[in-house]
Coordinates of N, CA and C in Angstrom, one line a residue:
M278 N 0.9 -0.9 0.1 CA -0.2 -0.2 -0.1 C 1.2 1.5 0.0
R279 N 1.8 1.3 0.8 CA 2.9 2.2 0.9 C 3.7 2.8 -0.8
G280 N 3.3 1.8 -1.1 CA 4.6 1.6 -2.7 C 3.2 2.2 -3.6
F281 N 2.6 2.2 -3.6 CA 1.1 2.6 -4.1 C 1.3 4.2 -4.1
F282 N 1.6 5.0 -2.8 CA 1.0 5.8 -2.5 C 2.9 6.8 -3.5
V283 N 3.8 6.5 -2.9 CA 4.4 7.1 -3.1 C 4.8 7.1 -4.7
E284 N 4.2 5.7 -5.3 CA 4.5 6.4 -6.7 C 3.0 7.4 -7.5
L285 N 2.3 7.8 -6.7 CA 1.5 8.0 -7.2 C 1.6 10.0 -6.7
L286 N 2.2 9.8 -5.7 CA 3.4 10.9 -5.7 C 4.4 11.4 -6.1
A287 N 4.7 10.6 -7.2 CA 6.3 10.8 -7.8 C 5.6 11.1 -9.0
D288 N 4.5 10.7 -9.0 CA 3.3 11.0 -10.6 C 2.6 11.9 -11.1
E289 N 3.8 12.6 -12.2 CA 3.7 14.5 -12.0 C 2.9 14.2 -13.9
T290 N 2.9 13.1 -14.4 CA 1.7 13.0 -15.6 C 0.9 13.9 -15.8
G291 N -0.1 14.9 -14.5 CA -1.2 15.2 -14.5 C -0.8 16.7 -14.2
A292 N 0.6 16.7 -13.8 CA 1.0 18.9 -13.9 C 1.1 19.5 -14.7
S293 N 1.2 19.5 -16.2 CA 0.7 19.9 -17.4 C -0.3 20.2 -17.7
A294 N -0.8 19.7 -16.8 CA -2.5 20.0 -17.2 C -3.0 20.8 -16.2
V295 N -2.8 21.0 -15.0 CA -3.1 21.7 -14.2 C -1.8 23.5 -14.4
E296 N -0.7 23.8 -14.8 CA 0.3 24.6 -15.0 C -0.6 25.4 -16.9
Y297 N -1.3 23.9 -17.8 CA -2.0 25.1 -18.7 C -3.4 25.6 -18.1
G298 N -3.7 24.9 -17.1 CA -5.4 25.6 -16.1 C -5.1 26.7 -16.0
L299 N -3.6 27.2 -15.5 CA -3.5 28.4 -14.7 C -2.7 29.6 -15.5
I300 N -2.4 28.6 -16.6 CA -2.2 29.7 -17.6 C -3.1 30.8 -17.8
A301 N -4.4 29.5 -18.6 CA -5.7 30.2 -19.1 C -6.3 30.7 -17.9
A302 N -6.6 30.5 -17.6 CA -6.5 31.5 -16.3 C -6.6 32.6 -15.8
L303 N -4.7 32.7 -15.8 CA -4.4 34.3 -15.6 C -4.5 35.2 -16.8
V304 N -4.6 34.2 -18.3 CA -5.1 34.9 -19.7 C -6.2 35.6 -19.3
S305 N -7.1 34.8 -18.8 CA -8.9 35.5 -18.9 C -8.8 36.5 -18.0
V306 N -8.0 36.7 -17.0 CA -8.2 37.9 -16.2 C -7.7 38.7 -17.0
A307 N -5.9 38.8 -17.5 CA -5.4 39.8 -18.0 C -6.2 40.5 -19.0
A308 N -7.5 39.8 -20.2 CA -7.6 39.8 -21.0 C -9.6 40.8 -20.0
A309 N -10.3 40.2 -19.3 CA -11.4 40.3 -19.1 C -11.1 42.2 -18.4
A310 N -9.7 42.0 -17.9 CA -9.4 43.7 -17.6 C -9.5 44.6 -18.6
S311 N -8.5 44.3 -19.6 CA -7.9 45.7 -20.6 C -9.5 45.0 -21.6
F312 N -10.3 44.7 -21.3 CA -11.4 44.5 -21.6 C -12.3 45.7 -21.5
E313 N -12.4 46.1 -19.5 CA -13.0 46.5 -19.3 C -12.4 48.3 -20.0
S314 N -11.1 48.3 -19.7 CA -10.6 49.0 -20.6 C -11.2 49.9 -21.3
I315 N -10.8 48.8 -22.1 CA -10.7 49.0 -23.8 C -12.6 49.7 -24.1
G316 N -13.4 49.0 -23.2 CA -14.9 49.3 -23.3 C -14.9 50.8 -22.9
T317 N -14.4 51.3 -21.8 CA -14.7 53.2 -20.9 C -14.3 53.8 -22.1
S318 N -12.8 53.2 -23.0 CA -12.4 54.6 -23.3 C -13.4 54.2 -25.3
L319 N -14.3 53.2 -25.4 CA -15.1 53.2 -26.4 C -16.5 53.8 -26.5
S320 N -17.0 53.8 -24.8 CA -17.6 54.5 -24.4 C -17.3 55.9 -24.4
A321 N -16.7 56.7 -24.0 CA -16.6 57.7 -23.8 C -16.2 58.7 -25.3
M322 N -16.0 57.3 -27.0 CA -15.6 57.8 -27.9 C -17.1 58.0 -28.3
F323 N -17.6 57.0 -28.2 CA -19.0 56.7 -29.0 C -20.1 58.2 -28.8
G324 N -19.9 58.6 -27.1 CA -20.3 59.2 -26.5 C -20.3 61.0 -27.0
S325 N -18.8 61.2 -27.6 CA -18.5 62.1 -28.0 C -18.7 62.3 -29.7
V326 N -18.9 61.3 -30.2 CA -19.1 61.2 -31.6 C -20.4 61.9 -31.8
S327 N -21.3 60.8 -30.8 CA -23.1 61.1 -30.7 C -23.1 62.6 -30.1
S328 N -22.7 63.5 -29.5 CA -22.9 64.6 -29.2 C -22.8 65.2 -30.6
A329 N -21.6 65.2 -31.0 CA -21.3 66.4 -32.6 C -22.1 66.0 -33.6
I330 N -22.5 65.1 -33.5 CA -24.2 64.5 -34.6 C -25.1 65.3 -34.3
Q331 N -25.9 65.7 -33.0 CA -26.8 66.2 -32.5 C -26.8 67.3 -32.7
D332 N -25.0 67.9 -32.3 CA -25.1 69.0 -32.7 C -25.1 69.3 -33.9
A333 N -24.2 69.1 -34.8 CA -24.7 69.1 -36.4 C -26.0 69.4 -37.0
Y334 N -26.3 68.3 -36.4 CA -28.3 68.3 -36.6 C -28.8 69.0 -36.3
A335 N -28.3 70.1 -34.9 CA -29.1 71.0 -33.9 C -28.9 72.3 -35.2
V336 N -27.9 72.3 -35.8 CA -27.4 73.7 -36.5 C -28.0 72.9 -38.7
L337 N -28.4 72.3 -38.8 CA -28.7 72.3 -39.9 C -30.1 72.4 -40.2
S338 N -31.3 71.8 -38.5 CA -32.2 72.1 -38.5 C -32.8 72.5 -39.1
T339 N -31.7 74.5 -38.3 CA -32.2 75.5 -37.8 C -32.8 76.7 -38.7

C-alpha cells in the first residue's frame, strides 16, 4: 500500500494540465481587465461622436 502512495506522489503526468489551466486563468483575467479599459474608452468616444452629430443636426435643422 505504501508503494502505491509513493508512486502516486512521484507521478507528474497531470502537472502540465494544471499548469495549462493556471495559464488559461491568468490570460482570461488579463483579457477581462483590458476589455473593461477598452470598453470605457470606446464608450467615451461614441458619446463624443454622438454629441457632435446631435450638434450638427441642430445647426442644420435651424
